[in-house]
Short mmCIF file of C-alpha atoms and ligand atoms in Angstrom, two decimals:
data_model
loop_
_atom_site.label_atom_id
_atom_site.label_comp_id
_atom_site.label_asym_id
_atom_site.label_seq_id
_atom_site.Cartn_x
_atom_site.Cartn_y
_atom_site.Cartn_z
CA MET A 25 84.29 96.23 109.88
CA ASP A 26 85.49 99.92 110.28
CA PHE A 27 87.86 101.64 108.53
CA SER A 28 87.24 105.35 109.22
CA ASP A 29 89.77 107.74 108.16
CA LYS A 30 91.93 104.67 106.78
CA LYS A 31 93.86 105.37 103.69
CA VAL A 32 93.72 102.66 101.51
CA LEU A 33 95.15 102.35 98.02
CA VAL A 34 93.85 99.93 95.51
CA THR A 35 95.55 99.08 92.07
CA GLY A 36 93.51 98.61 89.22
CA ALA A 37 90.25 100.07 90.49
CA SER A 38 88.79 102.05 87.35
CA ARG A 39 86.42 98.93 86.90
CA GLY A 40 85.86 95.21 88.21
CA ILE A 41 87.01 94.14 91.27
CA GLY A 42 88.97 96.93 92.30
CA LYS A 43 86.20 99.52 91.91
CA ALA A 44 83.87 97.28 94.24
CA THR A 45 86.68 97.03 96.70
CA ALA A 46 87.18 100.75 96.70
CA ILE A 47 83.36 101.39 96.82
CA ALA A 48 83.25 98.77 99.92
CA PHE A 49 86.25 100.44 101.83
CA ALA A 50 84.76 103.71 101.23
CA GLN A 51 81.44 102.70 102.50
CA LYS A 52 83.26 101.99 105.79
CA GLY A 53 84.85 105.50 106.11
CA ALA A 54 88.25 104.78 104.23
CA LYS A 55 89.63 107.31 102.04
CA ILE A 56 90.72 105.71 98.65
CA GLY A 57 93.29 106.11 96.10
CA ILE A 58 92.28 104.63 92.97
CA ASN A 59 95.08 103.52 90.86
CA PHE A 60 94.26 102.89 87.28
CA ARG A 61 96.46 102.59 83.89
CA SER A 62 94.31 104.14 81.00
CA ASN A 63 90.82 104.15 81.23
CA LEU A 64 90.29 107.74 82.78
CA ASN A 65 86.44 108.03 81.95
CA GLU A 66 85.77 104.51 83.91
CA ALA A 67 88.13 106.00 86.73
CA LYS A 68 86.42 109.31 86.83
CA LYS A 69 82.96 107.50 87.06
CA THR A 70 84.18 105.37 89.89
CA LEU A 71 85.43 108.37 91.59
CA SER A 72 82.09 109.91 91.04
CA GLU A 73 80.12 106.93 92.83
CA LEU A 74 82.55 106.46 96.03
CA PRO A 75 80.47 107.60 99.10
CA GLY A 76 82.42 109.99 101.54
CA GLU A 77 85.09 112.50 100.66
CA GLY A 78 88.97 112.63 100.03
CA HIS A 79 89.44 110.17 97.40
CA HIS A 80 91.93 110.49 94.55
CA LEU A 81 92.73 109.36 91.27
CA PHE A 82 96.10 107.91 90.46
CA GLN A 83 97.10 107.38 87.01
CA LYS A 84 99.93 105.23 86.64
CA ASP A 85 100.97 101.99 84.64
CA ILE A 86 102.48 99.96 87.68
CA SER A 87 104.23 97.36 85.16
CA GLN A 88 106.86 99.73 84.66
CA LYS A 89 109.09 99.81 87.91
CA GLU A 90 109.70 103.50 88.23
CA ASN A 91 105.66 104.08 88.37
CA CYS A 92 105.47 101.98 91.42
CA GLN A 93 107.62 104.32 93.57
CA THR A 94 106.11 107.25 92.42
CA LEU A 95 102.56 106.10 93.08
CA ILE A 96 103.66 105.41 96.84
CA ASP A 97 105.11 108.86 97.01
CA GLU A 98 102.25 110.51 95.34
CA PHE A 99 99.92 108.74 97.58
CA ILE A 100 102.03 109.50 100.82
CA SER A 101 101.97 113.34 99.49
CA ALA A 102 98.09 113.41 99.38
CA TYR A 103 97.48 111.30 102.60
CA GLY A 104 100.21 111.51 105.03
CA SER A 105 100.62 107.71 105.48
CA LEU A 106 99.13 104.41 104.10
CA ASP A 107 97.23 101.74 105.81
CA VAL A 108 96.22 99.66 103.02
CA LEU A 109 97.30 98.27 100.03
CA VAL A 110 95.19 96.15 97.59
CA ASN A 111 97.23 94.65 94.45
CA ASN A 112 94.25 93.98 92.27
CA ALA A 113 95.58 95.13 89.16
CA GLY A 114 95.82 92.32 86.79
CA ILE A 115 96.09 91.22 83.17
CA SER A 116 94.85 88.27 81.56
CA ILE A 117 96.06 86.78 77.85
CA PHE A 118 95.69 83.72 76.07
CA HIS A 119 98.54 81.96 74.67
CA ASP A 120 97.74 78.35 73.85
CA ILE A 121 101.10 76.76 73.65
CA ASP A 122 99.71 74.43 70.40
CA GLU A 123 98.58 77.66 68.64
CA VAL A 124 100.73 80.58 68.92
CA ASP A 125 104.16 81.39 67.88
CA PHE A 126 107.26 81.95 69.88
CA ASP A 127 107.04 85.66 69.90
CA HIS A 128 103.39 85.76 71.02
CA TRP A 129 104.03 82.90 73.84
CA THR A 130 107.49 85.13 75.22
CA ASP A 131 105.48 88.39 75.34
CA ALA A 132 102.51 86.85 76.96
CA TRP A 133 104.92 85.59 79.67
CA GLU A 134 106.75 89.13 79.97
CA ASN A 135 103.56 90.99 80.07
CA THR A 136 101.63 88.94 82.25
CA PHE A 137 104.41 88.86 84.58
CA ARG A 138 105.18 92.39 84.69
CA THR A 139 101.42 92.95 85.82
CA ASN A 140 100.51 90.03 87.76
CA LEU A 141 103.85 89.55 89.47
CA PHE A 142 106.71 92.28 89.46
CA ALA A 143 104.19 95.29 89.80
CA ALA A 144 102.74 93.93 92.98
CA ALA A 145 105.96 92.65 94.23
CA ASN A 146 107.14 96.26 93.37
CA MET A 147 104.11 97.99 94.85
CA CYS A 148 104.86 95.68 98.13
CA PHE A 149 108.23 96.87 98.52
CA CYS A 150 107.37 100.74 98.42
CA ALA A 151 104.52 100.09 100.62
CA ALA A 152 106.09 98.11 103.28
CA GLN A 153 108.86 101.20 103.36
CA ALA A 154 105.70 103.43 104.01
CA MET A 155 104.27 101.25 106.44
CA MET A 156 107.41 100.27 108.45
CA LYS A 157 107.86 103.95 108.75
CA SER A 158 104.46 104.87 110.32
CA GLY A 159 104.34 101.63 112.62
CA GLY A 160 102.33 99.29 110.48
CA GLY A 161 99.78 98.40 107.55
CA ARG A 162 98.22 95.89 105.68
CA ILE A 163 98.23 94.73 102.20
CA VAL A 164 95.96 92.21 100.15
CA ASN A 165 96.99 90.73 96.82
CA VAL A 166 93.93 89.50 94.44
CA SER A 167 95.18 86.26 93.11
CA SER A 168 93.40 83.52 91.55
CA ARG A 169 91.86 80.20 91.77
CA GLY A 170 93.90 79.35 88.71
CA ALA A 171 97.39 79.29 90.71
CA PHE A 172 95.62 76.09 92.11
CA ARG A 173 93.82 74.07 89.40
CA GLY A 174 96.11 75.38 86.63
CA GLU A 175 95.05 77.42 83.63
CA PRO A 176 95.43 75.59 80.45
CA THR A 177 95.15 78.42 77.66
CA LYS A 178 96.93 81.10 79.85
CA PRO A 179 99.43 79.19 81.89
CA ALA A 180 101.56 82.40 82.60
CA TYR A 181 98.34 83.96 84.60
CA GLY A 182 98.52 80.87 86.50
CA ALA A 183 102.22 81.05 87.08
CA SER A 184 101.81 84.54 87.98
CA LYS A 185 99.10 84.18 90.60
CA ALA A 186 100.92 81.01 92.08
CA ALA A 187 103.70 83.24 92.40
CA LEU A 188 102.05 86.09 93.92
CA ASN A 189 100.32 83.37 96.55
CA ALA A 190 104.00 82.12 97.27
CA MET A 191 104.93 86.00 97.59
CA SER A 192 102.11 86.95 99.74
CA GLN A 193 103.30 83.72 102.47
CA SER A 194 106.75 85.05 102.26
CA LEU A 195 106.31 88.50 103.00
CA ALA A 196 103.46 87.52 105.63
CA LYS A 197 106.44 85.89 107.76
CA LYS A 198 108.75 88.56 106.95
CA LEU A 199 106.57 91.74 107.86
CA ALA A 200 104.69 90.57 110.68
CA PRO A 201 107.37 92.02 113.25
CA HIS A 202 106.76 95.30 111.38
CA ASN A 203 103.30 95.20 112.16
CA ILE A 204 102.50 94.69 108.50
CA TYR A 205 100.08 91.84 107.90
CA VAL A 206 99.73 90.42 104.38
CA GLY A 207 96.96 87.85 102.57
CA ALA A 208 95.73 87.16 99.51
CA VAL A 209 92.18 86.45 97.99
CA ALA A 210 91.82 84.00 95.34
CA PRO A 211 88.39 84.33 93.52
CA GLY A 212 87.26 81.81 90.77
CA PHE A 213 85.63 83.32 87.76
CA THR A 214 83.84 86.75 88.64
CA GLU A 215 81.42 88.88 86.71
CA THR A 216 84.23 91.85 84.93
CA GLU A 217 85.08 92.83 82.16
CA MET A 218 88.22 90.51 82.20
CA ALA A 219 85.85 87.47 82.39
CA ALA A 220 83.35 88.65 79.68
CA ILE A 221 86.74 89.22 77.31
CA THR A 222 88.18 86.12 78.39
CA LEU A 223 84.73 83.71 77.98
CA THR A 224 83.07 82.46 74.98
CA THR A 225 79.69 81.68 75.37
CA LYS A 226 80.36 77.84 75.76
CA GLU A 227 82.76 78.38 77.97
CA ARG A 228 80.85 80.58 80.12
CA GLU A 229 78.10 77.85 80.22
CA ASN A 230 80.33 74.80 81.21
CA LEU A 231 81.99 77.51 84.06
CA LEU A 232 78.79 78.22 85.66
CA ARG A 233 78.31 74.24 86.06
CA GLU A 234 81.39 74.26 88.28
CA SER A 235 79.80 75.68 90.91
CA PRO A 236 77.20 74.32 92.86
CA PHE A 237 75.98 78.10 93.11
CA GLN A 238 75.65 77.51 89.36
CA ARG A 239 77.18 81.73 88.77
CA MET A 240 80.11 83.46 89.07
CA ALA A 241 81.19 85.48 91.72
CA GLN A 242 79.96 89.15 91.85
CA PRO A 243 82.87 91.69 92.62
CA GLU A 244 81.51 92.48 95.70
CA GLU A 245 81.94 89.11 97.20
CA VAL A 246 85.44 89.18 96.26
CA ALA A 247 85.38 92.89 97.90
CA HIS A 248 84.18 91.15 101.08
CA ALA A 249 87.22 89.01 101.42
CA ILE A 250 89.75 91.94 100.51
CA LEU A 251 88.28 93.79 103.48
CA PHE A 252 88.05 91.05 106.26
CA LEU A 253 91.78 90.59 105.57
CA ALA A 254 92.14 94.28 105.92
CA SER A 255 90.33 94.49 108.92
CA ASP A 256 91.00 94.96 112.58
CA GLY A 257 91.07 91.64 114.19
CA ALA A 258 92.25 89.68 111.03
CA GLU A 259 95.83 90.01 111.95
CA TYR A 260 96.58 86.93 113.09
CA SER A 261 95.27 85.67 109.57
CA SER A 262 98.49 87.10 108.05
CA GLY A 263 99.39 84.53 105.12
CA THR A 264 95.85 83.27 104.26
CA ILE A 265 94.93 82.79 100.90
CA ILE A 266 91.17 83.13 101.05
CA ASP A 267 89.20 81.34 98.15
CA VAL A 268 86.28 83.04 96.68
CA ASN A 269 85.00 80.67 94.44
CA GLY A 270 81.73 79.41 95.00
CA ALA A 271 83.10 75.81 95.98
CA SER A 272 83.93 75.37 92.19
CA TYR A 273 87.57 74.04 93.30
CA LEU A 274 88.30 73.02 96.72
CA ARG A 275 91.94 72.80 97.61
CA SER A 276 92.94 70.70 100.55
N1 NAP B 2 87.07 88.75 86.76
C1 NAP B 2 87.60 87.30 87.25
O1 NAP B 2 87.21 86.48 86.65
C2 NAP B 2 88.98 87.13 88.07
C3 NAP B 2 88.92 85.89 88.58
C4 NAP B 2 90.33 85.50 89.34
C5 NAP B 2 91.15 86.55 89.98
N2 NAP B 2 90.55 87.84 89.45
C6 NAP B 2 91.85 89.12 89.29
O2 NAP B 2 91.22 89.87 89.90
C7 NAP B 2 92.11 91.26 89.54
C8 NAP B 2 90.82 92.48 89.03
O3 NAP B 2 90.44 91.67 87.92
P1 NAP B 2 89.00 92.11 87.26
O4 NAP B 2 88.28 90.91 86.76
O5 NAP B 2 88.59 93.16 87.99
O6 NAP B 2 89.94 93.01 85.86
P2 NAP B 2 89.31 93.99 84.92
O7 NAP B 2 88.06 94.18 85.02
O8 NAP B 2 90.11 93.59 83.70
O9 NAP B 2 90.50 95.22 85.46
C9 NAP B 2 91.35 95.11 85.39
C10 NAP B 2 91.97 96.67 86.30
O10 NAP B 2 93.20 96.81 86.32
C11 NAP B 2 94.01 98.07 85.69
N3 NAP B 2 95.29 97.68 85.04
C12 NAP B 2 95.60 96.78 84.28
N4 NAP B 2 96.85 96.92 84.47
C13 NAP B 2 97.54 97.85 85.05
C14 NAP B 2 98.62 98.49 84.83
N5 NAP B 2 99.58 98.18 84.21
N6 NAP B 2 98.79 99.26 86.08
C15 NAP B 2 97.70 99.82 86.55
N7 NAP B 2 96.60 99.37 86.27
C16 NAP B 2 96.09 98.57 85.62
C17 NAP B 2 92.63 98.21 84.85
O11 NAP B 2 93.01 99.85 84.29
P3 NAP B 2 92.55 100.40 83.18
O12 NAP B 2 90.83 100.21 83.06
O13 NAP B 2 92.90 101.39 83.21
O14 NAP B 2 92.97 99.55 81.66
C18 NAP B 2 91.39 97.95 85.28
O15 NAP B 2 91.31 98.96 86.37
C19 NAP B 2 93.06 90.84 88.61
O16 NAP B 2 94.42 90.87 89.34
C20 NAP B 2 93.02 89.32 88.15
O17 NAP B 2 93.68 88.65 88.06
C21 NAP B 2 89.87 88.19 88.30
#
């Protein structure tokens, strides 16, 4: 896969899957916009680890809709065009229905949807306007295995990712005539801060047993699938949702 001089924007790229994706694109010659919300030190560290030149940081909380348009505008000012958008930023909040109070429940749903779905939808809108002007592009949305098998302790998370899948498929149909190809990658548990924070030791042991690989995914393995969907030759895979879950959950 060659991304020489492609301009790629990765949301939530200060750490975890976003960081691995940014590095993987940069290794193939792309220029990367690293979006993140708050952790400037981590973002600067990621920037320093990218091979090649011409990469930039874009600190924006994309759960605020006005920041999505500003982010795309600033990216276009810096690079002239946008070839690939990876909607990776996401949050995961516990809200067990038999434990939390109503305020916790409603906050969890609102915050989860604002980041995992509405931000991605708004980024798709703003990116698509820029891509239509320049003749095309690629959008890859980072979903989750939880969209398919349920998330009993984080139902808003599972629902937001199921909606993200449906949005990806709808936009794949709508945008193909504009040479914009849209896909999604659905990881299982992946060795990042998000997984470290949300898992107890016992849960971790149980989860490792779910995959015949007896391990979590590495962020680089998720990045590999993201790059495939954004690569030349993957156009006809538009609308696809790629599972990266070590055969832990096989959907038909
Ligand atoms: N790890 C897993 O097991 C797993 C499994 C399935 C799917 N996923 C999905 O993969 C994606 C990445 O997960 P991860 O594990 O790499 O997460 P992570 O380690 O928690 O990193 C999250 C990244 O998203 C950024 N972010 C969060 N909210 C944001 C906002 N409102 N605006 C801009 N940036 C924001 C964070 O920025 P700051 O550092 O500045 O806060 C950080 O860079 C998520 O969509 C997640 O749902 C993860």
